[in-house]
């Protein structure tokens, strides 16, 4: 229960960080966003390690654990976050959300294959709904042609969905890599793993910044974008710390499913911060709602659902059927 709650809090802060990121990439670049948000994670996770006993756990990590955590950092913080930021830049936080829900399917498939976790028929129904959400948005684009925000930005669904899928694959793989690195499954070990992951991502960023012209590009960032990216970095740190702890306390399938509620939170915070820079019409709400319903179906306990919705009692045996 605690793991699911921490995962929900992680999803909420992730939704808020995507909304603040959206403001930053209106003028700033994806590289500028990555450099600030990834590098900021190292000192922030170091502080978390100091208070949660992570440094003692860090020195006890094996070479194999360090490798898993480093791989998770590169996959999630570099590849996945780059895809997320590119998709958010061209589609907005709300419109890019449903396609990234595919990461749930990847996490579940990997958890079933490598960790022996199982699904129910209800979960399979939820997966199908999760896939339906992006199709609703694409169907609206096909009917209307170009879609623009109130501020005048034309959304690019080809580029956005490509990078959204890159993000989804990376975000879907990383929870499994983190779980492979967790042996004791303690809070101290999880924050130590987070520090290793951020350090690995920072090394990659520093190598990129060493390329010609990249430092000058960073210096050209305006103050407003820097402020939004800094807020994004702090929020995503909180989200990632809660995620690492949740993965130490709950199964990957549960954590990955609850994480997808970030789709709802990103819509709420996008409406609050960026309504002129987002497309939040009826088709978007339907697509997001369908995806959110799918996430709920994957996440909810079958017995709890039947208890609160007696009409489903007649098909309870079907909903309980394990997959595969």
PDB file of C-alpha atoms in Angstrom:
ATOM      1  CA  UNK A   1       0.000   0.000   0.000  1.00  0.00           C
ATOM      2  CA  UNK A   2       2.815   2.423   0.907  1.00  0.00           C
ATOM      3  CA  UNK A   3       4.606   1.641  -2.351  1.00  0.00           C
ATOM      4  CA  UNK A   4       1.472   2.435  -4.370  1.00  0.00           C
ATOM      5  CA  UNK A   5       0.951   5.694  -2.425  1.00  0.00           C
ATOM      6  CA  UNK A   6       4.534   6.805  -3.015  1.00  0.00           C
ATOM      7  CA  UNK A   7       4.139   5.948  -6.688  1.00  0.00           C
ATOM      8  CA  UNK A   8       0.996   8.104  -6.826  1.00  0.00           C
ATOM      9  CA  UNK A   9       2.856  11.041  -5.246  1.00  0.00           C
ATOM     10  CA  UNK A  10       5.658  10.458  -7.751  1.00  0.00           C
ATOM     11  CA  UNK A  11       3.122  10.601 -10.593  1.00  0.00           C
ATOM     12  CA  UNK A  12       1.684  13.874  -9.254  1.00  0.00           C
ATOM     13  CA  UNK A  13       5.061  15.600  -9.050  1.00  0.00           C
ATOM     14  CA  UNK A  14       5.951  14.201 -12.473  1.00  0.00           C
ATOM     15  CA  UNK A  15       2.778  15.731 -13.897  1.00  0.00           C
ATOM     16  CA  UNK A  16       3.702  19.085 -12.382  1.00  0.00           C
ATOM     17  CA  UNK A  17       7.264  18.909 -13.684  1.00  0.00           C
ATOM     18  CA  UNK A  18       6.049  18.287 -17.249  1.00  0.00           C
ATOM     19  CA  UNK A  19       3.868  21.394 -16.988  1.00  0.00           C
ATOM     20  CA  UNK A  20       6.793  23.546 -15.827  1.00  0.00           C
ATOM     21  CA  UNK A  21       8.997  22.005 -18.508  1.00  0.00           C
ATOM     22  CA  UNK A  22       6.452  23.028 -21.146  1.00  0.00           C
ATOM     23  CA  UNK A  23       6.903  26.670 -20.158  1.00  0.00           C
ATOM     24  CA  UNK A  24      10.669  26.362 -20.340  1.00  0.00           C
ATOM     25  CA  UNK A  25      10.871  24.754 -23.797  1.00  0.00           C
ATOM     26  CA  UNK A  26       8.696  27.471 -25.325  1.00  0.00           C
ATOM     27  CA  UNK A  27      11.901  29.520 -25.544  1.00  0.00           C
ATOM     28  CA  UNK A  28      14.642  27.215 -24.299  1.00  0.00           C
ATOM     29  CA  UNK A  29      16.056  24.094 -25.971  1.00  0.00           C
ATOM     30  CA  UNK A  30      15.805  20.412 -25.062  1.00  0.00           C
ATOM     31  CA  UNK A  31      19.559  20.242 -24.402  1.00  0.00           C
ATOM     32  CA  UNK A  32      19.333  23.171 -21.987  1.00  0.00           C
ATOM     33  CA  UNK A  33      16.486  21.423 -20.175  1.00  0.00           C
ATOM     34  CA  UNK A  34      18.395  18.136 -19.986  1.00  0.00           C
ATOM     35  CA  UNK A  35      21.591  19.755 -18.755  1.00  0.00           C
ATOM     36  CA  UNK A  36      19.863  21.509 -15.860  1.00  0.00           C
ATOM     37  CA  UNK A  37      17.410  18.776 -14.820  1.00  0.00           C
ATOM     38  CA  UNK A  38      19.870  15.867 -15.011  1.00  0.00           C
ATOM     39  CA  UNK A  39      22.857  17.590 -13.424  1.00  0.00           C
ATOM     40  CA  UNK A  40      20.687  19.022 -10.636  1.00  0.00           C
ATOM     41  CA  UNK A  41      19.717  15.496  -9.637  1.00  0.00           C
ATOM     42  CA  UNK A  42      23.192  14.626  -8.338  1.00  0.00           C
ATOM     43  CA  UNK A  43      23.397  17.139  -5.437  1.00  0.00           C
ATOM     44  CA  UNK A  44      19.698  16.667  -4.655  1.00  0.00           C
ATOM     45  CA  UNK A  45      20.021  12.879  -4.418  1.00  0.00           C
ATOM     46  CA  UNK A  46      23.239  13.341  -2.399  1.00  0.00           C
ATOM     47  CA  UNK A  47      21.218  15.338   0.152  1.00  0.00           C
ATOM     48  CA  UNK A  48      18.584  12.579   0.199  1.00  0.00           C
ATOM     49  CA  UNK A  49      21.329   9.992   0.765  1.00  0.00           C
ATOM     50  CA  UNK A  50      22.689  12.006   3.691  1.00  0.00           C
ATOM     51  CA  UNK A  51      19.338  12.017   5.495  1.00  0.00           C
ATOM     52  CA  UNK A  52      18.154   8.517   4.504  1.00  0.00           C
ATOM     53  CA  UNK A  53      21.358   6.538   5.005  1.00  0.00           C
ATOM     54  CA  UNK A  54      22.062   6.216   1.327  1.00  0.00           C
ATOM     55  CA  UNK A  55      25.832   6.724   1.562  1.00  0.00           C
ATOM     56  CA  UNK A  56      26.283   3.634   3.761  1.00  0.00           C
ATOM     57  CA  UNK A  57      24.237   1.653   1.253  1.00  0.00           C
ATOM     58  CA  UNK A  58      26.174   3.192  -1.668  1.00  0.00           C
ATOM     59  CA  UNK A  59      29.506   1.788  -0.480  1.00  0.00           C
ATOM     60  CA  UNK A  60      27.901  -1.620  -0.115  1.00  0.00           C
ATOM     61  CA  UNK A  61      26.622  -1.830  -3.695  1.00  0.00           C
ATOM     62  CA  UNK A  62      28.163  -4.520  -5.871  1.00  0.00           C
ATOM     63  CA  UNK A  63      29.613  -3.834  -9.318  1.00  0.00           C
ATOM     64  CA  UNK A  64      26.570  -5.515 -10.845  1.00  0.00           C
ATOM     65  CA  UNK A  65      24.183  -3.264  -8.916  1.00  0.00           C
ATOM     66  CA  UNK A  66      26.152  -0.183  -9.941  1.00  0.00           C
ATOM     67  CA  UNK A  67      25.885  -1.312 -13.547  1.00  0.00           C
ATOM     68  CA  UNK A  68      22.105  -1.763 -13.374  1.00  0.00           C
ATOM     69  CA  UNK A  69      21.580   1.629 -11.729  1.00  0.00           C
ATOM     70  CA  UNK A  70      23.899   3.355 -14.213  1.00  0.00           C
ATOM     71  CA  UNK A  71      22.076   1.711 -17.128  1.00  0.00           C
ATOM     72  CA  UNK A  72      18.743   2.843 -15.681  1.00  0.00           C
ATOM     73  CA  UNK A  73      20.051   6.408 -15.420  1.00  0.00           C
ATOM     74  CA  UNK A  74      21.229   6.553 -19.022  1.00  0.00           C
ATOM     75  CA  UNK A  75      18.096   4.899 -20.401  1.00  0.00           C
ATOM     76  CA  UNK A  76      15.679   6.969 -18.336  1.00  0.00           C
ATOM     77  CA  UNK A  77      17.380  10.326 -17.755  1.00  0.00           C
ATOM     78  CA  UNK A  78      19.079  10.674 -21.135  1.00  0.00           C
ATOM     79  CA  UNK A  79      17.171   8.721 -23.785  1.00  0.00           C
ATOM     80  CA  UNK A  80      13.738   8.728 -22.152  1.00  0.00           C
ATOM     81  CA  UNK A  81      13.864  12.267 -20.875  1.00  0.00           C
ATOM     82  CA  UNK A  82      15.123  13.556 -24.221  1.00  0.00           C
ATOM     83  CA  UNK A  83      12.166  11.864 -25.935  1.00  0.00           C
ATOM     84  CA  UNK A  84       9.794  13.280 -23.320  1.00  0.00           C
ATOM     85  CA  UNK A  85      11.141  16.802 -23.706  1.00  0.00           C
ATOM     86  CA  UNK A  86      11.062  16.662 -27.525  1.00  0.00           C
ATOM     87  CA  UNK A  87       7.479  15.385 -27.500  1.00  0.00           C
ATOM     88  CA  UNK A  88       6.425  18.008 -24.960  1.00  0.00           C
ATOM     89  CA  UNK A  89       8.027  20.774 -27.000  1.00  0.00           C
ATOM     90  CA  UNK A  90       6.097  19.991 -30.208  1.00  0.00           C
ATOM     91  CA  UNK A  91       2.832  18.645 -28.745  1.00  0.00           C
ATOM     92  CA  UNK A  92       2.467  20.163 -25.298  1.00  0.00           C
ATOM     93  CA  UNK A  93       2.230  18.304 -22.004  1.00  0.00           C
ATOM     94  CA  UNK A  94      -1.381  17.162 -22.405  1.00  0.00           C
ATOM     95  CA  UNK A  95      -1.292  15.968 -26.022  1.00  0.00           C
ATOM     96  CA  UNK A  96       1.996  14.093 -25.599  1.00  0.00           C
ATOM     97  CA  UNK A  97       0.729  12.214 -22.551  1.00  0.00           C
ATOM     98  CA  UNK A  98      -1.406   9.397 -24.025  1.00  0.00           C
ATOM     99  CA  UNK A  99       1.262   8.074 -26.423  1.00  0.00           C
ATOM    100  CA  UNK A 100       3.708   7.844 -23.524  1.00  0.00           C
ATOM    101  CA  UNK A 101       1.269   5.507 -21.753  1.00  0.00           C
ATOM    102  CA  UNK A 102       2.699   2.733 -23.917  1.00  0.00           C
ATOM    103  CA  UNK A 103       5.538   2.609 -21.399  1.00  0.00           C
ATOM    104  CA  UNK A 104       3.101   0.835 -19.065  1.00  0.00           C
ATOM    105  CA  UNK A 105       2.729  -2.026 -21.538  1.00  0.00           C
ATOM    106  CA  UNK A 106       6.483  -2.364 -21.862  1.00  0.00           C
ATOM    107  CA  UNK A 107       6.997  -2.387 -18.082  1.00  0.00           C
ATOM    108  CA  UNK A 108       4.274  -4.991 -17.619  1.00  0.00           C
ATOM    109  CA  UNK A 109       5.588  -7.223 -20.392  1.00  0.00           C
ATOM    110  CA  UNK A 110       9.112  -7.097 -18.953  1.00  0.00           C
ATOM    111  CA  UNK A 111       7.871  -7.679 -15.392  1.00  0.00           C
ATOM    112  CA  UNK A 112       5.915 -10.733 -16.540  1.00  0.00           C
ATOM    113  CA  UNK A 113       8.877 -12.084 -18.515  1.00  0.00           C
ATOM    114  CA  UNK A 114      11.714 -11.498 -16.066  1.00  0.00           C
ATOM    115  CA  UNK A 115      10.061 -11.159 -12.639  1.00  0.00           C
ATOM    116  CA  UNK A 116       7.232 -13.659 -12.952  1.00  0.00           C
ATOM    117  CA  UNK A 117       4.493 -11.092 -12.314  1.00  0.00           C
ATOM    118  CA  UNK A 118       1.022 -11.814 -13.733  1.00  0.00           C
ATOM    119  CA  UNK A 119      -1.992  -9.893 -15.037  1.00  0.00           C
ATOM    120  CA  UNK A 120      -5.739 -10.465 -14.840  1.00  0.00           C
ATOM    121  CA  UNK A 121      -8.404 -10.125 -17.520  1.00  0.00           C
ATOM    122  CA  UNK A 122      -9.289  -6.755 -15.987  1.00  0.00           C
ATOM    123  CA  UNK A 123      -5.680  -5.666 -16.465  1.00  0.00           C
ATOM    124  CA  UNK A 124      -5.753  -6.744 -20.108  1.00  0.00           C
ATOM    125  CA  UNK A 125      -8.909  -4.664 -20.656  1.00  0.00           C
ATOM    126  CA  UNK A 126      -7.083  -1.726 -19.086  1.00  0.00           C
ATOM    127  CA  UNK A 127      -4.132  -2.201 -21.432  1.00  0.00           C
ATOM    128  CA  UNK A 128      -6.435  -2.065 -24.465  1.00  0.00           C
ATOM    129  CA  UNK A 129      -8.013   1.156 -23.168  1.00  0.00           C
ATOM    130  CA  UNK A 130      -4.563   2.607 -22.585  1.00  0.00           C
ATOM    131  CA  UNK A 131      -3.731   1.986 -26.238  1.00  0.00           C
ATOM    132  CA  UNK A 132      -7.041   3.455 -27.386  1.00  0.00           C
ATOM    133  CA  UNK A 133      -6.348   6.913 -25.893  1.00  0.00           C
ATOM    134  CA  UNK A 134      -3.661   7.964 -28.420  1.00  0.00           C
ATOM    135  CA  UNK A 135      -5.808   6.645 -31.275  1.00  0.00           C
ATOM    136  CA  UNK A 136      -8.644   8.988 -30.237  1.00  0.00           C
ATOM    137  CA  UNK A 137      -6.289  11.968 -30.496  1.00  0.00           C
ATOM    138  CA  UNK A 138      -4.940  10.839 -33.862  1.00  0.00           C
ATOM    139  CA  UNK A 139      -8.480  10.364 -35.160  1.00  0.00           C
ATOM    140  CA  UNK A 140      -9.272  13.967 -34.238  1.00  0.00           C
ATOM    141  CA  UNK A 141      -6.161  15.194 -36.059  1.00  0.00           C
ATOM    142  CA  UNK A 142      -7.108  13.188 -39.161  1.00  0.00           C
ATOM    143  CA  UNK A 143     -10.537  14.848 -39.205  1.00  0.00           C
ATOM    144  CA  UNK A 144      -9.427  18.432 -38.489  1.00  0.00           C
ATOM    145  CA  UNK A 145      -6.000  18.607 -40.115  1.00  0.00           C
ATOM    146  CA  UNK A 146      -3.650  20.992 -38.332  1.00  0.00           C
ATOM    147  CA  UNK A 147      -4.217  21.575 -34.619  1.00  0.00           C
ATOM    148  CA  UNK A 148      -3.055  24.828 -33.011  1.00  0.00           C
ATOM    149  CA  UNK A 149      -2.799  26.144 -29.470  1.00  0.00           C
ATOM    150  CA  UNK A 150      -4.442  29.441 -28.546  1.00  0.00           C
ATOM    151  CA  UNK A 151      -0.979  31.011 -28.629  1.00  0.00           C
ATOM    152  CA  UNK A 152      -0.657  29.968 -32.281  1.00  0.00           C
ATOM    153  CA  UNK A 153       1.715  26.956 -32.127  1.00  0.00           C
ATOM    154  CA  UNK A 154       0.912  24.221 -34.684  1.00  0.00           C
ATOM    155  CA  UNK A 155       1.268  20.799 -33.068  1.00  0.00           C
ATOM    156  CA  UNK A 156       3.497  18.317 -34.896  1.00  0.00           C
ATOM    157  CA  UNK A 157       2.052  14.853 -34.266  1.00  0.00           C
ATOM    158  CA  UNK A 158       4.541  12.950 -36.439  1.00  0.00           C
ATOM    159  CA  UNK A 159       7.587  14.277 -34.583  1.00  0.00           C
ATOM    160  CA  UNK A 160       5.783  14.281 -31.242  1.00  0.00           C
ATOM    161  CA  UNK A 161       4.532  10.709 -31.447  1.00  0.00           C
ATOM    162  CA  UNK A 162       7.926   9.437 -32.643  1.00  0.00           C
ATOM    163  CA  UNK A 163       9.708  10.942 -29.650  1.00  0.00           C
ATOM    164  CA  UNK A 164       6.789   9.975 -27.399  1.00  0.00           C
ATOM    165  CA  UNK A 165       7.334   6.345 -28.373  1.00  0.00           C
ATOM    166  CA  UNK A 166      11.096   6.683 -27.732  1.00  0.00           C
ATOM    167  CA  UNK A 167      10.213   8.077 -24.305  1.00  0.00           C
ATOM    168  CA  UNK A 168       7.694   5.301 -23.646  1.00  0.00           C
ATOM    169  CA  UNK A 169      10.176   2.539 -24.504  1.00  0.00           C
ATOM    170  CA  UNK A 170      12.845   4.059 -22.252  1.00  0.00           C
ATOM    171  CA  UNK A 171      10.481   4.785 -19.365  1.00  0.00           C
ATOM    172  CA  UNK A 172       9.063   1.280 -19.725  1.00  0.00           C
ATOM    173  CA  UNK A 173      12.469  -0.395 -19.497  1.00  0.00           C
ATOM    174  CA  UNK A 174      13.979   1.657 -16.650  1.00  0.00           C
ATOM    175  CA  UNK A 175      11.799   0.329 -13.765  1.00  0.00           C
ATOM    176  CA  UNK A 176      12.990  -3.208 -14.524  1.00  0.00           C
ATOM    177  CA  UNK A 177      16.626  -2.071 -14.554  1.00  0.00           C
ATOM    178  CA  UNK A 178      16.110  -0.371 -11.191  1.00  0.00           C
ATOM    179  CA  UNK A 179      14.494  -3.494  -9.749  1.00  0.00           C
ATOM    180  CA  UNK A 180      17.430  -5.609 -10.974  1.00  0.00           C
ATOM    181  CA  UNK A 181      19.742  -3.275  -9.071  1.00  0.00           C
ATOM    182  CA  UNK A 182      17.787  -3.480  -5.822  1.00  0.00           C
ATOM    183  CA  UNK A 183      18.881  -6.440  -3.716  1.00  0.00           C
ATOM    184  CA  UNK A 184      17.889  -5.452  -0.181  1.00  0.00           C
ATOM    185  CA  UNK A 185      14.912  -3.395  -1.456  1.00  0.00           C
ATOM    186  CA  UNK A 186      15.436  -0.813   1.291  1.00  0.00           C
ATOM    187  CA  UNK A 187      14.902   2.949   1.220  1.00  0.00           C
ATOM    188  CA  UNK A 188      18.630   3.575   1.767  1.00  0.00           C
ATOM    189  CA  UNK A 189      19.567   1.309  -1.134  1.00  0.00           C
ATOM    190  CA  UNK A 190      16.958   2.875  -3.401  1.00  0.00           C
ATOM    191  CA  UNK A 191      18.188   6.469  -2.889  1.00  0.00           C
ATOM    192  CA  UNK A 192      21.776   5.260  -3.307  1.00  0.00           C
ATOM    193  CA  UNK A 193      20.692   3.728  -6.610  1.00  0.00           C
ATOM    194  CA  UNK A 194      19.080   7.005  -7.600  1.00  0.00           C
ATOM    195  CA  UNK A 195      22.331   8.852  -6.962  1.00  0.00           C
ATOM    196  CA  UNK A 196      24.246   6.380  -9.149  1.00  0.00           C
ATOM    197  CA  UNK A 197      21.669   6.724 -11.921  1.00  0.00           C
ATOM    198  CA  UNK A 198      21.815  10.513 -11.892  1.00  0.00           C
ATOM    199  CA  UNK A 199      25.618  10.446 -11.780  1.00  0.00           C
ATOM    200  CA  UNK A 200      25.700   8.213 -14.868  1.00  0.00           C
ATOM    201  CA  UNK A 201      23.301  10.525 -16.676  1.00  0.00           C
ATOM    202  CA  UNK A 202      25.376  13.553 -15.678  1.00  0.00           C
ATOM    203  CA  UNK A 203      28.538  11.994 -17.129  1.00  0.00           C
ATOM    204  CA  UNK A 204      26.751  11.611 -20.476  1.00  0.00           C
ATOM    205  CA  UNK A 205      25.517  15.219 -20.342  1.00  0.00           C
ATOM    206  CA  UNK A 206      29.002  16.534 -19.560  1.00  0.00           C
ATOM    207  CA  UNK A 207      30.389  14.617 -22.550  1.00  0.00           C
ATOM    208  CA  UNK A 208      27.747  16.232 -24.765  1.00  0.00           C
ATOM    209  CA  UNK A 209      28.486  19.688 -23.385  1.00  0.00           C
ATOM    210  CA  UNK A 210      32.165  19.164 -24.193  1.00  0.00           C
ATOM    211  CA  UNK A 211      31.307  19.176 -27.905  1.00  0.00           C
ATOM    212  CA  UNK A 212      32.043  22.405 -29.819  1.00  0.00           C
ATOM    213  CA  UNK A 213      29.484  25.167 -29.344  1.00  0.00           C
ATOM    214  CA  UNK A 214      27.469  23.476 -26.609  1.00  0.00           C
ATOM    215  CA  UNK A 215      28.727  25.625 -23.721  1.00  0.00           C
ATOM    216  CA  UNK A 216      27.941  28.768 -25.728  1.00  0.00           C
ATOM    217  CA  UNK A 217      24.481  27.339 -26.365  1.00  0.00           C
ATOM    218  CA  UNK A 218      23.946  26.910 -22.621  1.00  0.00           C
ATOM    219  CA  UNK A 219      25.093  30.461 -21.919  1.00  0.00           C
ATOM    220  CA  UNK A 220      22.570  31.788 -24.437  1.00  0.00           C
ATOM    221  CA  UNK A 221      19.656  30.462 -22.333  1.00  0.00           C
ATOM    222  CA  UNK A 222      17.338  33.233 -21.148  1.00  0.00           C
ATOM    223  CA  UNK A 223      16.602  33.730 -17.461  1.00  0.00           C
ATOM    224  CA  UNK A 224      12.936  32.743 -17.649  1.00  0.00           C
ATOM    225  CA  UNK A 225      13.717  29.380 -19.268  1.00  0.00           C
ATOM    226  CA  UNK A 226      16.455  28.762 -16.708  1.00  0.00           C
ATOM    227  CA  UNK A 227      13.959  29.359 -13.912  1.00  0.00           C
ATOM    228  CA  UNK A 228      11.383  26.967 -15.373  1.00  0.00           C
ATOM    229  CA  UNK A 229      14.042  24.314 -15.999  1.00  0.00           C
ATOM    230  CA  UNK A 230      15.314  24.656 -12.423  1.00  0.00           C
ATOM    231  CA  UNK A 231      11.790  24.144 -11.076  1.00  0.00           C
ATOM    232  CA  UNK A 232      11.469  21.155 -13.402  1.00  0.00           C
ATOM    233  CA  UNK A 233      14.718  19.711 -12.064  1.00  0.00           C
ATOM    234  CA  UNK A 234      13.602  19.943  -8.436  1.00  0.00           C
ATOM    235  CA  UNK A 235      10.176  18.456  -9.183  1.00  0.00           C
ATOM    236  CA  UNK A 236      11.551  15.596 -11.254  1.00  0.00           C
ATOM    237  CA  UNK A 237      14.073  14.833  -8.496  1.00  0.00           C
ATOM    238  CA  UNK A 238      11.221  14.492  -5.999  1.00  0.00           C
ATOM    239  CA  UNK A 239       9.337  12.321  -8.481  1.00  0.00           C
ATOM    240  CA  UNK A 240      12.322  10.061  -9.123  1.00  0.00           C
ATOM    241  CA  UNK A 241      13.221   9.708  -5.437  1.00  0.00           C
ATOM    242  CA  UNK A 242       9.656   8.640  -4.647  1.00  0.00           C
ATOM    243  CA  UNK A 243       9.730   6.238  -7.620  1.00  0.00           C
ATOM    244  CA  UNK A 244      12.969   4.545  -6.510  1.00  0.00           C
ATOM    245  CA  UNK A 245      11.589   4.091  -2.994  1.00  0.00           C
ATOM    246  CA  UNK A 246       8.260   2.789  -4.357  1.00  0.00           C
ATOM    247  CA  UNK A 247      10.076   0.194  -6.471  1.00  0.00           C
ATOM    248  CA  UNK A 248      11.782  -1.039  -3.300  1.00  0.00           C
ATOM    249  CA  UNK A 249       8.406  -1.540  -1.617  1.00  0.00           C
ATOM    250  CA  UNK A 250       5.981  -2.718  -4.330  1.00  0.00           C
ATOM    251  CA  UNK A 251       5.940  -4.878  -7.501  1.00  0.00           C
ATOM    252  CA  UNK A 252       7.024  -3.285 -10.777  1.00  0.00           C
ATOM    253  CA  UNK A 253       3.594  -3.934 -12.318  1.00  0.00           C
ATOM    254  CA  UNK A 254       1.818  -1.936  -9.586  1.00  0.00           C
ATOM    255  CA  UNK A 255       4.323   0.919  -9.515  1.00  0.00           C
ATOM    256  CA  UNK A 256       4.409   1.223 -13.306  1.00  0.00           C
ATOM    257  CA  UNK A 257       0.611   1.267 -13.505  1.00  0.00           C
ATOM    258  CA  UNK A 258       0.130   3.876 -10.768  1.00  0.00           C
ATOM    259  CA  UNK A 259       2.848   6.009 -12.371  1.00  0.00           C
ATOM    260  CA  UNK A 260       0.651   6.380 -15.433  1.00  0.00           C
ATOM    261  CA  UNK A 261      -1.825   8.460 -13.424  1.00  0.00           C
ATOM    262  CA  UNK A 262       0.683  11.229 -14.086  1.00  0.00           C
ATOM    263  CA  UNK A 263      -1.311  11.674 -17.288  1.00  0.00           C
ATOM    264  CA  UNK A 264      -4.194  13.106 -15.277  1.00  0.00           C
ATOM    265  CA  UNK A 265      -1.925  15.292 -13.162  1.00  0.00           C
ATOM    266  CA  UNK A 266      -0.156  16.727 -16.201  1.00  0.00           C
ATOM    267  CA  UNK A 267      -3.524  17.797 -17.622  1.00  0.00           C
ATOM    268  CA  UNK A 268      -4.528  19.472 -14.355  1.00  0.00           C
ATOM    269  CA  UNK A 269      -1.254  21.359 -14.005  1.00  0.00           C
ATOM    270  CA  UNK A 270      -1.144  22.168 -17.725  1.00  0.00           C
ATOM    271  CA  UNK A 271      -4.548  23.789 -17.438  1.00  0.00           C
ATOM    272  CA  UNK A 272      -3.361  25.784 -14.425  1.00  0.00           C
ATOM    273  CA  UNK A 273      -0.040  26.960 -15.925  1.00  0.00           C
ATOM    274  CA  UNK A 274      -0.203  26.692 -19.688  1.00  0.00           C
ATOM    275  CA  UNK A 275      -3.753  26.861 -20.969  1.00  0.00           C
ATOM    276  CA  UNK A 276      -2.718  29.165 -23.843  1.00  0.00           C
ATOM    277  CA  UNK A 277       0.025  26.744 -24.869  1.00  0.00           C
ATOM    278  CA  UNK A 278      -1.966  23.515 -24.678  1.00  0.00           C
ATOM    279  CA  UNK A 279      -4.828  21.922 -26.634  1.00  0.00           C
ATOM    280  CA  UNK A 280      -7.358  20.806 -24.034  1.00  0.00           C
ATOM    281  CA  UNK A 281     -10.563  20.464 -26.084  1.00  0.00           C
ATOM    282  CA  UNK A 282     -13.142  17.677 -25.945  1.00  0.00           C
ATOM    283  CA  UNK A 283     -11.210  15.177 -28.137  1.00  0.00           C
ATOM    284  CA  UNK A 284      -8.135  15.649 -25.961  1.00  0.00           C
ATOM    285  CA  UNK A 285     -10.177  15.122 -22.805  1.00  0.00           C
ATOM    286  CA  UNK A 286     -11.762  11.971 -24.239  1.00  0.00           C
ATOM    287  CA  UNK A 287      -8.415  10.536 -25.300  1.00  0.00           C
ATOM    288  CA  UNK A 288      -6.812  11.351 -21.956  1.00  0.00           C
ATOM    289  CA  UNK A 289      -9.865  10.037 -20.088  1.00  0.00           C
ATOM    290  CA  UNK A 290      -9.809   6.722 -21.960  1.00  0.00           C
ATOM    291  CA  UNK A 291      -6.112   6.277 -21.193  1.00  0.00           C
ATOM    292  CA  UNK A 292      -6.675   7.183 -17.537  1.00  0.00           C
ATOM    293  CA  UNK A 293      -9.546   4.667 -17.328  1.00  0.00           C
ATOM    294  CA  UNK A 294      -7.236   2.030 -18.760  1.00  0.00           C
ATOM    295  CA  UNK A 295      -4.612   2.818 -16.130  1.00  0.00           C
ATOM    296  CA  UNK A 296      -7.239   2.525 -13.400  1.00  0.00           C
ATOM    297  CA  UNK A 297      -8.291  -0.897 -14.717  1.00  0.00           C
ATOM    298  CA  UNK A 298      -4.696  -2.109 -14.677  1.00  0.00           C
ATOM    299  CA  UNK A 299      -4.063  -0.739 -11.199  1.00  0.00           C
ATOM    300  CA  UNK A 300      -7.234  -1.597  -9.278  1.00  0.00           C
ATOM    301  CA  UNK A 301      -7.551  -4.804  -7.268  1.00  0.00           C
ATOM    302  CA  UNK A 302     -10.232  -7.073  -8.765  1.00  0.00           C
ATOM    303  CA  UNK A 303     -11.718  -8.006  -5.383  1.00  0.00           C
ATOM    304  CA  UNK A 304     -11.922  -4.372  -4.294  1.00  0.00           C
ATOM    305  CA  UNK A 305     -13.652  -3.436  -7.553  1.00  0.00           C
ATOM    306  CA  UNK A 306     -16.246  -6.199  -7.219  1.00  0.00           C
ATOM    307  CA  UNK A 307     -16.894  -5.199  -3.606  1.00  0.00           C
ATOM    308  CA  UNK A 308     -17.676  -1.593  -4.591  1.00  0.00           C
ATOM    309  CA  UNK A 309     -19.401  -2.383  -7.914  1.00  0.00           C
ATOM    310  CA  UNK A 310     -21.777  -5.304  -7.207  1.00  0.00           C
ATOM    311  CA  UNK A 311     -22.979  -5.360 -10.841  1.00  0.00           C
ATOM    312  CA  UNK A 312     -19.612  -6.859 -11.798  1.00  0.00           C
ATOM    313  CA  UNK A 313     -20.031  -9.844  -9.478  1.00  0.00           C
ATOM    314  CA  UNK A 314     -21.576 -11.880 -12.299  1.00  0.00           C
ATOM    315  CA  UNK A 315     -18.358 -11.692 -14.334  1.00  0.00           C
ATOM    316  CA  UNK A 316     -15.958 -11.831 -11.386  1.00  0.00           C
ATOM    317  CA  UNK A 317     -14.490 -15.179 -12.454  1.00  0.00           C
ATOM    318  CA  UNK A 318     -13.698 -13.778 -15.903  1.00  0.00           C
ATOM    319  CA  UNK A 319     -12.041 -10.665 -14.463  1.00  0.00           C
ATOM    320  CA  UNK A 320      -9.862 -12.851 -12.236  1.00  0.00           C
ATOM    321  CA  UNK A 321      -8.462 -15.048 -15.019  1.00  0.00           C
ATOM    322  CA  UNK A 322      -4.654 -14.766 -14.879  1.00  0.00           C
ATOM    323  CA  UNK A 323      -2.588 -13.840 -17.941  1.00  0.00           C
ATOM    324  CA  UNK A 324      -0.606 -15.432 -19.421  1.00  0.00           C
TER     325      UNK A 324
END
